mmCIF file of C-alpha atoms in Angstrom:
data_model
loop_
_atom_site.group_PDB
_atom_site.id
_atom_site.type_symbol
_atom_site.label_atom_id
_atom_site.label_comp_id
_atom_site.label_asym_id
_atom_site.label_seq_id
_atom_site.Cartn_x
_atom_site.Cartn_y
_atom_site.Cartn_z
ATOM 1 C CA MET A 14 121.831 74.130 97.996
ATOM 2 C CA ASP A 15 125.440 74.158 99.272
ATOM 3 C CA ASN A 16 128.284 76.547 98.192
ATOM 4 C CA ARG A 17 129.711 73.825 95.706
ATOM 5 C CA GLU A 18 125.996 73.614 94.153
ATOM 6 C CA ALA A 19 125.443 77.312 93.972
ATOM 7 C CA ARG A 20 128.951 77.650 91.982
ATOM 8 C CA SER A 21 127.968 74.667 89.651
ATOM 9 C CA PHE A 22 124.557 76.513 88.872
ATOM 10 C CA LEU A 23 126.002 80.004 88.230
ATOM 11 C CA SER A 24 128.786 78.565 86.021
ATOM 12 C CA LEU A 25 126.411 77.068 83.696
ATOM 13 C CA HIS A 26 125.049 80.748 83.047
ATOM 14 C CA ARG A 27 126.224 84.131 82.114
ATOM 15 C CA GLU A 28 125.278 87.368 83.054
ATOM 16 C CA GLY A 29 121.871 88.339 81.816
ATOM 17 C CA GLU A 30 120.815 84.894 80.948
ATOM 18 C CA ILE A 31 119.292 83.578 84.251
ATOM 19 C CA ALA A 32 116.420 86.054 84.818
ATOM 20 C CA ASP A 33 113.614 83.273 84.457
ATOM 21 C CA GLU A 34 115.682 80.603 86.365
ATOM 22 C CA PRO A 35 113.311 79.223 89.195
ATOM 23 C CA ARG A 36 116.157 78.620 91.289
ATOM 24 C CA LEU A 37 117.893 82.208 90.845
ATOM 25 C CA ALA A 38 115.926 83.445 93.992
ATOM 26 C CA GLU A 39 117.556 80.770 96.020
ATOM 27 C CA VAL A 40 120.851 81.354 94.850
ATOM 28 C CA GLU A 41 120.715 85.238 95.097
ATOM 29 C CA LYS A 42 119.457 84.614 98.819
ATOM 30 C CA GLN A 43 122.617 82.269 99.228
ATOM 31 C CA ALA A 44 125.079 84.925 97.840
ATOM 32 C CA ALA A 45 123.654 87.639 100.112
ATOM 33 C CA ALA A 46 124.444 85.464 103.076
ATOM 34 C CA ASP A 47 127.951 84.235 101.667
ATOM 35 C CA PRO A 48 130.331 87.066 101.034
ATOM 36 C CA GLU A 49 132.823 84.617 99.457
ATOM 37 C CA LEU A 50 130.140 83.327 96.973
ATOM 38 C CA ALA A 51 129.222 86.942 95.968
ATOM 39 C CA ARG A 52 132.836 87.709 95.194
ATOM 40 C CA TRP A 53 133.514 84.589 93.212
ATOM 41 C CA TRP A 54 130.565 85.189 91.209
ATOM 42 C CA SER A 55 131.503 88.883 90.389
ATOM 43 C CA GLU A 56 134.951 87.644 89.433
ATOM 44 C CA GLU A 57 133.549 84.889 87.159
ATOM 45 C CA GLN A 58 131.332 87.628 85.448
ATOM 46 C CA GLU A 59 134.477 89.987 85.169
ATOM 47 C CA ILE A 60 136.578 87.064 83.569
ATOM 48 C CA ASP A 61 133.596 86.547 81.031
ATOM 49 C CA ARG A 62 133.478 90.189 80.177
ATOM 50 C CA VAL A 63 137.104 90.078 79.548
ATOM 51 C CA ILE A 64 137.136 87.204 77.351
ATOM 52 C CA ALA A 65 134.277 88.613 75.243
ATOM 53 C CA ALA A 66 136.226 91.824 74.778
ATOM 54 C CA LYS A 67 139.319 89.775 73.527
ATOM 55 C CA LEU A 68 137.158 88.125 71.076
ATOM 56 C CA GLN A 69 135.427 90.802 69.654
ATOM 57 C CA VAL A 70 139.073 92.383 68.776
ATOM 58 C CA THR A 71 140.237 89.286 67.428
ATOM 59 C CA SER A 72 139.439 89.745 63.574
ATOM 60 C CA VAL A 73 138.382 86.892 61.118
ATOM 61 C CA PRO A 74 139.126 87.782 57.581
ATOM 62 C CA MET A 75 136.401 88.147 54.954
ATOM 63 C CA ARG A 76 135.955 85.480 52.276
ATOM 64 C CA ALA A 77 138.234 86.551 49.330
ATOM 65 C CA SER A 78 136.310 87.539 45.991
ATOM 66 C CA VAL A 79 137.979 85.378 43.242
ATOM 67 C CA PRO A 80 137.750 86.321 39.659
ATOM 68 C CA ARG A 81 135.600 84.220 37.688
ATOM 69 C CA SER A 82 138.533 83.306 35.293
ATOM 70 C CA ALA A 83 140.769 82.282 38.211
ATOM 71 C CA PRO A 84 141.379 78.630 38.745
ATOM 72 C CA LEU A 85 139.079 77.120 41.326
ATOM 73 C CA ILE A 86 141.376 76.939 44.281
ATOM 74 C CA PRO A 87 139.787 75.532 47.377
ATOM 75 C CA LEU A 88 139.199 78.477 49.890
ATOM 76 C CA SER A 89 138.158 76.401 52.949
ATOM 77 C CA ILE A 90 141.515 75.535 54.104
ATOM 78 C CA PRO A 91 142.395 78.858 54.956
ATOM 79 C CA GLN A 92 139.164 79.682 56.209
ATOM 80 C CA ARG A 93 139.299 76.863 58.743
ATOM 81 C CA ASN A 94 142.741 78.242 60.106
ATOM 82 C CA TRP A 95 141.380 81.565 60.978
ATOM 83 C CA PRO A 96 138.531 80.295 63.238
ATOM 84 C CA ARG A 97 140.992 77.777 64.720
ATOM 85 C CA ALA A 98 143.395 80.612 65.469
ATOM 86 C CA ALA A 99 140.550 82.473 67.210
ATOM 87 C CA LEU A 100 139.454 79.562 69.015
ATOM 88 C CA LEU A 101 143.238 78.942 70.315
ATOM 89 C CA ALA A 102 143.386 82.639 71.287
ATOM 90 C CA ALA A 103 140.224 82.269 73.375
ATOM 91 C CA ALA A 104 141.393 78.879 74.644
ATOM 92 C CA ALA A 105 144.476 80.737 75.820
ATOM 93 C CA ILE A 106 142.607 83.534 77.401
ATOM 94 C CA VAL A 107 140.364 81.027 79.209
ATOM 95 C CA ALA A 108 143.426 79.052 80.407
ATOM 96 C CA LEU A 109 144.912 81.911 81.867
ATOM 97 C CA ALA A 110 141.717 82.928 83.717
ATOM 98 C CA VAL A 111 141.605 79.449 85.124
ATOM 99 C CA LEU A 112 145.174 79.514 86.157
ATOM 100 C CA PHE A 113 144.780 83.069 87.768
ATOM 101 C CA GLY A 114 141.548 81.827 89.433
ATOM 102 C CA SER A 115 143.455 78.867 91.042
ATOM 103 C CA TRP A 116 146.156 81.168 92.080
ATOM 104 C CA ARG A 117 143.718 83.073 93.834
ATOM 105 C CA GLY A 118 142.046 79.970 95.302
ATOM 106 C CA PRO A 119 143.616 76.836 96.656
ATOM 107 C CA PHE A 120 147.103 78.577 96.745
ATOM 108 C CA GLN A 121 145.921 81.794 98.089
ATOM 109 C CA PRO A 122 147.695 82.254 101.760
ATOM 110 C CA ALA A 123 145.498 82.528 104.860
ATOM 111 C CA ALA A 124 143.642 86.053 105.053
ATOM 112 C CA SER A 125 144.831 88.353 107.680
ATOM 113 C CA LEU A 126 142.600 89.192 110.668
ATOM 114 C CA ALA A 127 142.228 92.708 109.108
ATOM 115 C CA ASP A 128 140.808 91.113 105.867
ATOM 116 C CA PHE A 129 138.298 89.155 107.895
ATOM 117 C CA ARG A 130 137.356 92.154 110.022
ATOM 118 C CA ASP A 131 136.739 94.245 106.819
ATOM 119 C CA GLU A 132 134.598 91.635 105.173
ATOM 120 C CA MET A 133 132.494 90.825 108.389
ATOM 121 C CA VAL A 134 131.871 94.165 109.557
ATOM 122 C CA GLY A 135 130.664 95.083 106.191
ATOM 123 C CA PHE A 136 128.086 92.535 106.477
ATOM 124 C CA VAL A 137 126.920 93.071 110.059
ATOM 125 C CA LYS A 138 126.647 96.882 109.730
ATOM 126 C CA VAL A 139 123.470 96.289 107.630
ATOM 127 C CA THR A 140 121.290 94.661 110.107
ATOM 128 C CA PRO A 141 121.594 90.804 109.261
ATOM 129 C CA SER A 142 118.847 88.348 109.206
ATOM 130 C CA LEU A 143 118.848 85.703 111.692
ATOM 131 C CA GLU A 144 118.377 81.833 110.897
ATOM 132 C CA LEU A 145 117.608 81.242 114.548
ATOM 133 C CA GLN A 146 116.250 83.784 116.865
ATOM 134 C CA THR A 147 116.405 82.526 120.495
ATOM 135 C CA SER A 148 117.941 83.461 123.944
ATOM 136 C CA ASP A 149 119.132 80.082 124.676
ATOM 137 C CA LEU A 150 122.769 79.504 123.981
ATOM 138 C CA THR A 151 122.459 75.728 124.045
ATOM 139 C CA ARG A 152 120.084 75.802 121.077
ATOM 140 C CA VAL A 153 122.323 78.210 119.462
ATOM 141 C CA ARG A 154 125.221 75.839 119.892
ATOM 142 C CA ASN A 155 123.158 72.840 118.632
ATOM 143 C CA PHE A 156 122.102 74.807 115.556
ATOM 144 C CA LEU A 157 125.541 75.742 114.834
ATOM 145 C CA GLN A 158 126.816 72.130 115.038
ATOM 146 C CA GLU A 159 124.071 70.818 112.663
ATOM 147 C CA THR A 160 124.966 73.578 110.097
ATOM 148 C CA GLY A 161 128.838 72.608 110.179
ATOM 149 C CA ALA A 162 129.722 76.238 111.743
ATOM 150 C CA PRO A 163 132.111 76.519 114.926
ATOM 151 C CA SER A 164 129.927 75.431 117.616
ATOM 152 C CA GLN A 165 132.401 74.674 120.591
ATOM 153 C CA LEU A 166 133.082 78.229 120.947
ATOM 154 C CA GLU A 167 134.025 80.209 124.092
ATOM 155 C CA VAL A 168 131.658 83.080 124.637
ATOM 156 C CA PRO A 169 133.235 85.676 126.969
ATOM 157 C CA ARG A 170 131.250 85.831 130.060
ATOM 158 C CA ALA A 171 130.704 89.634 129.570
ATOM 159 C CA LEU A 172 128.564 88.809 126.260
ATOM 160 C CA ARG A 173 126.876 86.074 127.837
ATOM 161 C CA ASP A 174 125.506 88.652 130.466
ATOM 162 C CA LEU A 175 123.991 90.566 127.582
ATOM 163 C CA ASP A 176 120.605 89.470 126.019
ATOM 164 C CA LEU A 177 121.319 86.751 123.025
ATOM 165 C CA ILE A 178 119.229 87.479 120.119
ATOM 166 C CA GLY A 179 120.192 84.517 117.805
ATOM 167 C CA CYS A 180 122.501 83.468 115.240
ATOM 168 C CA ARG A 181 123.192 82.721 111.712
ATOM 169 C CA THR A 182 125.935 81.087 109.658
ATOM 170 C CA LEU A 183 128.146 82.803 106.994
ATOM 171 C CA ARG A 184 130.947 81.635 104.684
ATOM 172 C CA TYR A 185 134.341 83.156 104.520
ATOM 173 C CA ARG A 186 136.829 82.002 101.742
ATOM 174 C CA GLY A 187 135.798 78.298 102.196
ATOM 175 C CA TYR A 188 135.300 78.273 105.901
ATOM 176 C CA ASP A 189 131.880 78.339 107.958
ATOM 177 C CA VAL A 190 131.583 81.292 110.064
ATOM 178 C CA ALA A 191 129.108 81.426 113.302
ATOM 179 C CA LEU A 192 127.623 84.851 113.903
ATOM 180 C CA LEU A 193 125.936 85.406 117.426
ATOM 181 C CA CYS A 194 124.144 88.674 117.904
ATOM 182 C CA PHE A 195 123.542 90.492 121.358
ATOM 183 C CA ARG A 196 121.589 93.350 122.583
ATOM 184 C CA ARG A 197 123.273 95.913 124.530
ATOM 185 C CA SER A 198 121.754 98.763 126.446
ATOM 186 C CA GLY A 199 120.149 101.447 124.549
ATOM 187 C CA GLY A 200 119.201 99.062 121.773
ATOM 188 C CA ARG A 201 122.630 98.894 120.434
ATOM 189 C CA ILE A 202 123.957 95.536 119.084
ATOM 190 C CA ALA A 203 127.175 93.514 119.595
ATOM 191 C CA HIS A 204 128.015 90.634 117.343
ATOM 192 C CA LEU A 205 130.610 87.825 117.956
ATOM 193 C CA LEU A 206 132.104 86.121 114.834
ATOM 194 C CA VAL A 207 133.822 82.896 115.074
ATOM 195 C CA VAL A 208 135.877 81.063 112.327
ATOM 196 C CA ASP A 209 138.501 78.174 112.183
ATOM 197 C CA ARG A 210 141.648 79.511 113.217
ATOM 198 C CA ALA A 211 143.416 78.285 110.163
ATOM 199 C CA ALA A 212 141.157 80.487 108.066
ATOM 200 C CA LEU A 213 143.267 83.463 109.273
ATOM 201 C CA ARG A 214 146.987 84.205 109.375
ATOM 202 C CA GLY A 215 148.541 84.686 112.697
ATOM 203 C CA PRO A 216 145.635 86.189 114.775
ATOM 204 C CA PRO A 217 146.891 87.514 118.255
ATOM 205 C CA ASP A 218 146.210 85.612 121.581
ATOM 206 C CA LYS A 219 143.250 86.939 123.563
ATOM 207 C CA ALA A 220 145.715 88.989 125.960
ATOM 208 C CA ASP A 221 146.933 90.878 122.966
ATOM 209 C CA ALA A 222 143.538 91.248 121.150
ATOM 210 C CA GLN A 223 143.669 93.566 118.105
ATOM 211 C CA PHE A 224 141.447 96.349 118.210
ATOM 212 C CA ALA A 225 140.327 98.477 115.201
ATOM 213 C CA LYS A 226 137.692 101.169 114.461
ATOM 214 C CA GLN A 227 135.465 100.334 111.369
ATOM 215 C CA GLY A 228 133.261 103.253 110.418
ATOM 216 C CA GLU A 229 130.599 103.512 113.361
ATOM 217 C CA TRP A 230 131.944 100.068 114.958
ATOM 218 C CA MET A 231 134.665 99.274 116.921
ATOM 219 C CA THR A 232 136.099 95.653 116.811
ATOM 220 C CA ALA A 233 138.338 93.290 118.719
ATOM 221 C CA GLY A 234 139.996 90.171 117.442
ATOM 222 C CA TRP A 235 141.996 87.339 118.835
ATOM 223 C CA GLN A 236 142.600 83.631 118.796
ATOM 224 C CA GLN A 237 141.769 80.986 121.246
ATOM 225 C CA GLY A 238 141.959 77.244 121.073
ATOM 226 C CA ARG A 239 140.980 76.083 117.565
ATOM 227 C CA HIS A 240 139.273 79.316 116.819
ATOM 228 C CA ALA A 241 139.597 82.987 115.859
ATOM 229 C CA TYR A 242 137.163 85.426 117.365
ATOM 230 C CA LEU A 243 136.024 88.934 116.310
ATOM 231 C CA VAL A 244 133.785 91.234 118.485
ATOM 232 C CA ALA A 245 132.084 93.951 116.548
ATOM 233 C CA ALA A 246 129.980 96.650 118.621
ATOM 234 C CA GLN A 247 128.273 99.889 117.565
ATOM 235 C CA GLY A 248 130.343 102.764 118.778
ATOM 236 C CA ASN A 249 133.754 104.334 119.004
ATOM 237 C CA ASP A 250 134.904 103.500 122.444
ATOM 238 C CA GLN A 251 137.726 100.746 122.755
ATOM 239 C CA GLN A 252 137.176 100.359 126.257
ATOM 240 C CA ASP A 253 133.589 99.822 125.713
ATOM 241 C CA VAL A 254 134.551 96.770 123.397
ATOM 242 C CA ARG A 255 137.376 95.505 125.731
ATOM 243 C CA GLN A 256 134.889 94.910 128.440
ATOM 244 C CA PHE A 257 133.331 92.255 126.230
ATOM 245 C CA LEU A 258 136.377 90.221 126.486
ATOM 246 C CA SER A 259 136.301 89.770 130.002
ATOM 247 C CA ASP A 260 135.467 86.285 131.455
ATOM 248 C CA SER A 261 135.443 87.534 135.168
#
């Protein structure tokens, strides 16, 4: 199931209504590997809750009691008007939600390197499962090419000198991300994340790589060719991470 199919599946359901769906496990697994899909589903549920709250406060008048002696005036006309008003109010809320969702989606400017770093480190700091476990970089490239993730990537020589563990793919705001994992001395891990350069707003060149500490992780981000790169390594030493950018 691709990202588009997962969204279609979730859009047909509401929170609490999919517990027995046989495809739920598959969608949950996909959302766990796709931060963008997980964020989108959370936002959809929040919009549903807002709409439900608005509808609850939209009062519909009770049927008026009419004396027996009063003329028989049809009450169906005003009764139709009130539900219509409620429906129009709900439609207006939905329209605004759709407009707001569109504004955050196709019209949203490219994310910053800091945005990408925060989301990716949030994922890798909990040891990610790998879709391919291998020490063969050629197999990794072939796998990434088959999945549509960046495959013609430049792995710094300093990282290639480490033990390659394997790889997997992620999704970030509509873009495929390649994740390569390497084993360092002492059992620590270094990750290389690669995404299309168009996904980010103005990442620096490699010579001016941006370093940032993220909890117990140190990161370095840069652009090279068609791609943007992020190295995330356990530890707080910037120099320790800087060495992984070396091609010498």
